[in-house]
Coordinates of N, CA and C in Angstrom, one line a residue:
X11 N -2.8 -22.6 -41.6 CA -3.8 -23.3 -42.3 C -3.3 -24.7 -42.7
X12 N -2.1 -24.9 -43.2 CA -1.2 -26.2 -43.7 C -1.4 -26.9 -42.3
X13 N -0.7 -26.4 -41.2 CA -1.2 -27.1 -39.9 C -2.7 -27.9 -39.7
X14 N -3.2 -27.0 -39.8 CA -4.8 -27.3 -39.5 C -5.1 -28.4 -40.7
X15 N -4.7 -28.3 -41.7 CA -5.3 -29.5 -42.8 C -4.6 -30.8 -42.5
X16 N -3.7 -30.7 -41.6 CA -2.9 -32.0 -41.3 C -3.6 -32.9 -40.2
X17 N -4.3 -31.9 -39.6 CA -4.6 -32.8 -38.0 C -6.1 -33.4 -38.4
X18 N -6.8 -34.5 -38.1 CA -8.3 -34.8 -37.8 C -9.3 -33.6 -37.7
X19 N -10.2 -33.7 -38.9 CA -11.4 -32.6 -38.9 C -11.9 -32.2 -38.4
X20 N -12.3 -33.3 -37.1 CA -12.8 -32.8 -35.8 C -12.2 -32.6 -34.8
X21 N -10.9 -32.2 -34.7 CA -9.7 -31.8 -33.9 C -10.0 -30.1 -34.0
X22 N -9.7 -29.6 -32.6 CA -10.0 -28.4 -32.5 C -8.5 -28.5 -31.6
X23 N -7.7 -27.2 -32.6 CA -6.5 -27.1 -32.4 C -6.2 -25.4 -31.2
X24 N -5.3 -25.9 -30.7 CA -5.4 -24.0 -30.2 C -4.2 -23.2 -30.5
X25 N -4.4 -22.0 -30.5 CA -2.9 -21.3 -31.4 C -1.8 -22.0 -30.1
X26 N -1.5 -21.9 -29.2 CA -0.2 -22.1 -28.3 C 0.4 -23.5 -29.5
X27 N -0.8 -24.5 -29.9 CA -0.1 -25.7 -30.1 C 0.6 -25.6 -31.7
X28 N -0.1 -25.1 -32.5 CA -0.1 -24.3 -33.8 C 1.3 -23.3 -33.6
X29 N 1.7 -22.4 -32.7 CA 2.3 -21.5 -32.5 C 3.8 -22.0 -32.3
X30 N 4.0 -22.9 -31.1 CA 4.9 -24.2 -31.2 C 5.6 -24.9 -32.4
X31 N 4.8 -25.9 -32.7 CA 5.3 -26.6 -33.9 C 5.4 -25.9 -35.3
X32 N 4.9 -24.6 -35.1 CA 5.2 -24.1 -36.7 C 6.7 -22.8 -36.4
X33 N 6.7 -22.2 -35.0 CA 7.5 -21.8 -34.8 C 6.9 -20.3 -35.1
X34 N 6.0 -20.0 -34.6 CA 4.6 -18.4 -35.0 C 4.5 -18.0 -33.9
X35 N 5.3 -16.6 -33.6 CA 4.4 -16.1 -32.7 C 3.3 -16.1 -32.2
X36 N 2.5 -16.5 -31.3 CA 1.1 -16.8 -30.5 C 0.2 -15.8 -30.6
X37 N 0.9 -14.3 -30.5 CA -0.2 -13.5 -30.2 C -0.6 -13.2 -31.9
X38 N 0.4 -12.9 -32.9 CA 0.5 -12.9 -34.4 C -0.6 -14.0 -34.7
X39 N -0.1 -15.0 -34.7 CA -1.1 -16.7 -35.1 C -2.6 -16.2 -34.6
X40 N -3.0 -15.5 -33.4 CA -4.4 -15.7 -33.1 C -5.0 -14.7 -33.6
X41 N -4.3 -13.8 -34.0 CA -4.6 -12.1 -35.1 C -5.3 -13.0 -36.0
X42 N -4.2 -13.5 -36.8 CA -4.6 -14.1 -38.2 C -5.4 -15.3 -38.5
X43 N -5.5 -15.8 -37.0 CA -6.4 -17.0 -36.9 C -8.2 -16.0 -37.1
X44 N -8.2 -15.3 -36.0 CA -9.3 -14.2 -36.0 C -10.2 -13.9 -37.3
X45 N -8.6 -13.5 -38.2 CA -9.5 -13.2 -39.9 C -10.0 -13.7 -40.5
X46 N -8.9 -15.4 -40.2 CA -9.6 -16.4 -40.9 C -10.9 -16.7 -40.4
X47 N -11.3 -16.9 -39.1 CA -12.6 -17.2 -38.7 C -13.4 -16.5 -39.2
X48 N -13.1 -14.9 -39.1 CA -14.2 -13.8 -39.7 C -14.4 -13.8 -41.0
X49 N -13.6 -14.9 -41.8 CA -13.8 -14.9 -43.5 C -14.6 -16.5 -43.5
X50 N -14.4 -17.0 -42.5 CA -15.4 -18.0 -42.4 C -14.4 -19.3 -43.1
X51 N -13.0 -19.0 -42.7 CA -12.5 -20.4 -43.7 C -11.9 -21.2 -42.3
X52 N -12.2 -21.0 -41.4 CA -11.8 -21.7 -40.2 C -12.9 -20.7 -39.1
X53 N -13.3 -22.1 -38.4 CA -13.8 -22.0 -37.1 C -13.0 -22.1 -36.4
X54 N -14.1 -20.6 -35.1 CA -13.4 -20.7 -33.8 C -14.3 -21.3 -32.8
X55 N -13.6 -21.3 -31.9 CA -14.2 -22.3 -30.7 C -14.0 -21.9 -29.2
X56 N -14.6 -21.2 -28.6 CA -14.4 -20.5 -27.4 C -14.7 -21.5 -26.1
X57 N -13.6 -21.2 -25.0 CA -13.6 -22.3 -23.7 C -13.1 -23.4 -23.5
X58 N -13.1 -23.8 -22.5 CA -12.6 -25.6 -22.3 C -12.7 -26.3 -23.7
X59 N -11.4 -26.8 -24.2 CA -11.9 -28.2 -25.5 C -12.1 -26.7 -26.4
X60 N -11.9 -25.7 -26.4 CA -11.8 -24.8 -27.7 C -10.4 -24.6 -28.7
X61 N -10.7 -23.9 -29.4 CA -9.4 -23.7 -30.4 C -9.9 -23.5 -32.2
X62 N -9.3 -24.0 -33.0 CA -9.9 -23.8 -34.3 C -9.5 -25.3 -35.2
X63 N -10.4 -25.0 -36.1 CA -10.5 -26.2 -37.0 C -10.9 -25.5 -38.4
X64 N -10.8 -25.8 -39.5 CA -11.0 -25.6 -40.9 C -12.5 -25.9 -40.8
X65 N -13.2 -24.9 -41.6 CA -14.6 -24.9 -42.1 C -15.1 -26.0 -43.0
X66 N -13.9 -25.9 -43.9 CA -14.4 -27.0 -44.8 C -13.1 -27.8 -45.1
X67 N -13.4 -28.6 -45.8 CA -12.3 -29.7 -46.0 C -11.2 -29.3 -46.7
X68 N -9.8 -29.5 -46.5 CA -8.2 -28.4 -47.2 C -8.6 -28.3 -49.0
X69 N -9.1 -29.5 -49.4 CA -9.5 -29.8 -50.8 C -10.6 -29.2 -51.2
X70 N -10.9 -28.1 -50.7 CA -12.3 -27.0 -51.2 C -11.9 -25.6 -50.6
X71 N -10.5 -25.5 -50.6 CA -9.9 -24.3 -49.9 C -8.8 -24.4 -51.0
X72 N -8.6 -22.5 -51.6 CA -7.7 -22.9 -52.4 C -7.0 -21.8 -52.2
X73 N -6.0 -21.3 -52.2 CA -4.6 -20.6 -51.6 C -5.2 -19.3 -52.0
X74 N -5.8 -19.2 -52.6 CA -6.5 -17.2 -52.9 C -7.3 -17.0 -52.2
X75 N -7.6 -18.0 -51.8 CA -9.2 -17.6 -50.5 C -8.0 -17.1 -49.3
X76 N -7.3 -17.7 -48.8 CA -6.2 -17.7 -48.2 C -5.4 -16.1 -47.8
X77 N -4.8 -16.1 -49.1 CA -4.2 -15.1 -49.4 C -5.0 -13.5 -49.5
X78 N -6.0 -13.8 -50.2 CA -7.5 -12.5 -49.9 C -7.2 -12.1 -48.5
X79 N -7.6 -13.1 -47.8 CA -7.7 -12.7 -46.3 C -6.6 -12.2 -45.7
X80 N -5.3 -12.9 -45.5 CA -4.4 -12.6 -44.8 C -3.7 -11.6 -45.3
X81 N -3.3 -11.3 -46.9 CA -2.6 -10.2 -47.5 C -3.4 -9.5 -48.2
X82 N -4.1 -9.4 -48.3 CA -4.9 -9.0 -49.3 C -4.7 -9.1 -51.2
X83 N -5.6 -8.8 -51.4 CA -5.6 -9.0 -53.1 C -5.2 -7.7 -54.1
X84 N -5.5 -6.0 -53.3 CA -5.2 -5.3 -53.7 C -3.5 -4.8 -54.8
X85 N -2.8 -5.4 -54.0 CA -1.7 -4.8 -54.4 C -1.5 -5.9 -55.5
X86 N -2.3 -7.0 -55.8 CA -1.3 -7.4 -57.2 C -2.6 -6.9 -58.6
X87 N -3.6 -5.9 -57.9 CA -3.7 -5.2 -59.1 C -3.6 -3.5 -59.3
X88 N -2.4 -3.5 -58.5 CA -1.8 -1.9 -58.9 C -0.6 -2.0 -59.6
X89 N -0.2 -0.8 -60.1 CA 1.2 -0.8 -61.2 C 2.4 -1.0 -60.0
X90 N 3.3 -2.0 -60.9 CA 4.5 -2.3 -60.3 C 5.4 -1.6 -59.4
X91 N 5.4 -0.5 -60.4 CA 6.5 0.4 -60.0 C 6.0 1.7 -59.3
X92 N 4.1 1.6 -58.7 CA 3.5 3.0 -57.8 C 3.2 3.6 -58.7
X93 N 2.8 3.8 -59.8 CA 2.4 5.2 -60.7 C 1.0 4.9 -60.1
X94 N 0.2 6.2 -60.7 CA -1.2 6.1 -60.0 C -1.9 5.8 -61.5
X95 N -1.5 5.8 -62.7 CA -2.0 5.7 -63.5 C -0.9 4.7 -64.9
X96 N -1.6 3.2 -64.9 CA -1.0 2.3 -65.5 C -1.6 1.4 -66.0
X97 N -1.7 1.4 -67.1 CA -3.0 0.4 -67.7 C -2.3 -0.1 -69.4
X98 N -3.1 -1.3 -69.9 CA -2.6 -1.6 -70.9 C -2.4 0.5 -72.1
X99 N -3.2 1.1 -72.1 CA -3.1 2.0 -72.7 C -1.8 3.1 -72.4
X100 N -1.7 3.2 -71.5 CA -0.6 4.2 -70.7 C 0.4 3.3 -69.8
X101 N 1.1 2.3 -70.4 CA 1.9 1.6 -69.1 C 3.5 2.0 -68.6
X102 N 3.3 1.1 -67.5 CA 4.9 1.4 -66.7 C 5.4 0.7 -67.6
X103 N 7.1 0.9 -67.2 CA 8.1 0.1 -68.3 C 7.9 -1.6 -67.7
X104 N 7.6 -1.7 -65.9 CA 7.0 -3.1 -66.1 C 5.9 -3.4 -66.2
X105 N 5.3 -2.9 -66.9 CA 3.7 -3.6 -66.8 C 3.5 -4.6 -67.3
X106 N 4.0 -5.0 -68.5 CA 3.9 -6.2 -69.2 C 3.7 -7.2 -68.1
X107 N 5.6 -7.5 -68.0 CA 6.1 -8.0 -67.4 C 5.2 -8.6 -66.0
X108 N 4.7 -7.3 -65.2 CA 4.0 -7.6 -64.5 C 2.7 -8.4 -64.3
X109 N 2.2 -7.8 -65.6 CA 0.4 -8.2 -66.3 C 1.1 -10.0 -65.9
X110 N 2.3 -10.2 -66.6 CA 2.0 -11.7 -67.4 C 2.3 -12.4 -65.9
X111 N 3.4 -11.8 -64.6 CA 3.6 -12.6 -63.6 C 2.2 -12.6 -62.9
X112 N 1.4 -11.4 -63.0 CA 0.1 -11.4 -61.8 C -1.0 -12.7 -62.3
X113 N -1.1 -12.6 -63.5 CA -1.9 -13.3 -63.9 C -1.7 -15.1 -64.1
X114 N -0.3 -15.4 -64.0 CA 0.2 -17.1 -63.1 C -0.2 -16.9 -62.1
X115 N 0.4 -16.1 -61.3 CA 0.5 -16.0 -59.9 C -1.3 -16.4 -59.2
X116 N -2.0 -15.5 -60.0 CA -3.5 -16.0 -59.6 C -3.7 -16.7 -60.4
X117 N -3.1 -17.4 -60.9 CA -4.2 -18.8 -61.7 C -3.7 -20.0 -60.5
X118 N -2.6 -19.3 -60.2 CA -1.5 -20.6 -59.4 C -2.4 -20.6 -57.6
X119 N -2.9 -19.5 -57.5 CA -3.6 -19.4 -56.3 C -4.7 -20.1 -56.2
X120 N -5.5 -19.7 -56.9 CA -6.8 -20.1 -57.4 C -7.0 -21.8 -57.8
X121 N -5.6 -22.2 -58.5 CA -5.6 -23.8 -59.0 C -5.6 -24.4 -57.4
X122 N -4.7 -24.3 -56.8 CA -3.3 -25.1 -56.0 C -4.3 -24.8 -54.6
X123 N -4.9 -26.2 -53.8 CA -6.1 -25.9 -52.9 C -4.8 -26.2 -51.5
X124 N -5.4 -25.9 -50.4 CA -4.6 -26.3 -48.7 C -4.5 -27.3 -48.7
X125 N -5.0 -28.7 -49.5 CA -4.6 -29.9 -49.0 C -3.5 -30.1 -49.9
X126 N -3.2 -29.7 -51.0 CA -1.6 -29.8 -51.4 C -0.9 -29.5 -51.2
X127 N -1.2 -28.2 -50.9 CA -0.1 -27.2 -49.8 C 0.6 -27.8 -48.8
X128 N -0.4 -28.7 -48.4 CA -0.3 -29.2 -46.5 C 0.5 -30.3 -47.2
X129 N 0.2 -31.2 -47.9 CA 1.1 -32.4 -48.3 C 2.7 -32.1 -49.0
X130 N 2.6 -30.5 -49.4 CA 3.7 -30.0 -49.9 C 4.5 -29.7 -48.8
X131 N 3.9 -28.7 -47.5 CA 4.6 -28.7 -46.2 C 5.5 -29.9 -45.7
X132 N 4.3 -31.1 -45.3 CA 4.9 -32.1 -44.6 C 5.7 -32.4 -45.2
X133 N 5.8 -32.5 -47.1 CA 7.1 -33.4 -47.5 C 8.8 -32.6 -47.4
X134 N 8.0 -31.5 -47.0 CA 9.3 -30.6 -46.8 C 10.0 -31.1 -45.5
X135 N 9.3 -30.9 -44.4 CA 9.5 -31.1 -43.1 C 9.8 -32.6 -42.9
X136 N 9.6 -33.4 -43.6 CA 10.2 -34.7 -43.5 C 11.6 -34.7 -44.2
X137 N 11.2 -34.4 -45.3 CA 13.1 -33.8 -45.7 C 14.0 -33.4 -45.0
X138 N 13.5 -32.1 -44.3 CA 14.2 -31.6 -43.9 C 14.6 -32.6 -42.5
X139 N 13.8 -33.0 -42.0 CA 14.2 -33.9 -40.7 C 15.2 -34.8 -41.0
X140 N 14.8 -35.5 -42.1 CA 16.1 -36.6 -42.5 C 17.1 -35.9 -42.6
X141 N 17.5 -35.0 -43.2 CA 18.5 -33.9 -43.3 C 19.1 -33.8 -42.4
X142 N 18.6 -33.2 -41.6 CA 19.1 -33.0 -39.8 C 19.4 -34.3 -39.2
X143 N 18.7 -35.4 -39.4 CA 19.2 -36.7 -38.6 C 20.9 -37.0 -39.0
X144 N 20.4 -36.8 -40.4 CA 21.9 -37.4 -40.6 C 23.2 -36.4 -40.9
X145 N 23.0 -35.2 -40.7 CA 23.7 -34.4 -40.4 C 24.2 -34.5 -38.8
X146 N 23.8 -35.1 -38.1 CA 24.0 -35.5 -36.5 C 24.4 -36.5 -36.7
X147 N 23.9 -37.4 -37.4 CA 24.9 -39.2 -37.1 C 26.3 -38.1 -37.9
X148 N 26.7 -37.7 -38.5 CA 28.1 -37.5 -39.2 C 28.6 -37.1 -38.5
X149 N 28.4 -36.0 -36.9 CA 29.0 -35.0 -36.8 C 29.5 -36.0 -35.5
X150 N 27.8 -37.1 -35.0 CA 28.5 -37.8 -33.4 C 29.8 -39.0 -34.3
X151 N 29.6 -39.1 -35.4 CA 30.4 -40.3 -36.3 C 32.2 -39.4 -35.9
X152 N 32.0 -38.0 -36.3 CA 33.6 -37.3 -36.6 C 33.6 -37.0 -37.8
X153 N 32.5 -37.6 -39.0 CA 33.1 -37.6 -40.5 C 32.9 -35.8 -40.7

């Protein structure tokens, strides 16, 4: 999805190229590409000149819509530690604990949209590149 919010809106991308540069398994990437289509947060595009593109713009997509799809939402409202029965009334020893992380955790989903994300990726990957450049100038240097 970071991928896709990077490239031109009307770029229809295909998993091989997506699968490449992010370093994703192909057949994995087109599974999850699949769900996202079928959740309607990326278009797919069948044939010559096909591939996928984001439905809507990264800045009206927000990492829970995301995360719904591909992991699901279930497990961050069950008890921590598996009991089948855990609620503010009857809790696990982490429930608190857990109550107060689940409830960032989805504010943080729900705030924080794909086009930050995406600008959070690239600034990584720029980092990291300079990293690596000059980890090679030292090593052709001898230092």
């Amino acid at each position: 999805m970071a991928y896709l919010a990077r490239v031109s809106p009307d770029k229809r991308v295909q998993v091989q190229e997506i699968a490449a540069s992010e370093g994703i398994p192909a057949p994995f990437l087109a599974k999850v590409l699949q769900q996202l289509a079928r959740s309607k947060l990326v278009n797919s595009f069948k044939g010559p000149g096909g591939g996928f593109s984001l439905n809507r713009p990264p800045s009206a997509i927000n990492l829970y819509e995301i995360f719904r799809v591909v992991d699901g939402v279930e497990d961050l409202d069950r008890c921590a530690v598996g009991l089948a029965e855990c609620n503010d009334f009857a809790p696990c020893p982490l429930h608190d604990t857990w109550k107060s992380v689940r409830v960032h955790l989805l504010q943080y989903l729900k705030k924080t949209t794909l086009k930050e994300m995406a600008s959070a990726v690239e600034g990584k990957k720029e980092l990291l590149g300079k990293g690596r450049r000059q980890y090679r100038k030292k090593e052709m240097s001898g230092v």
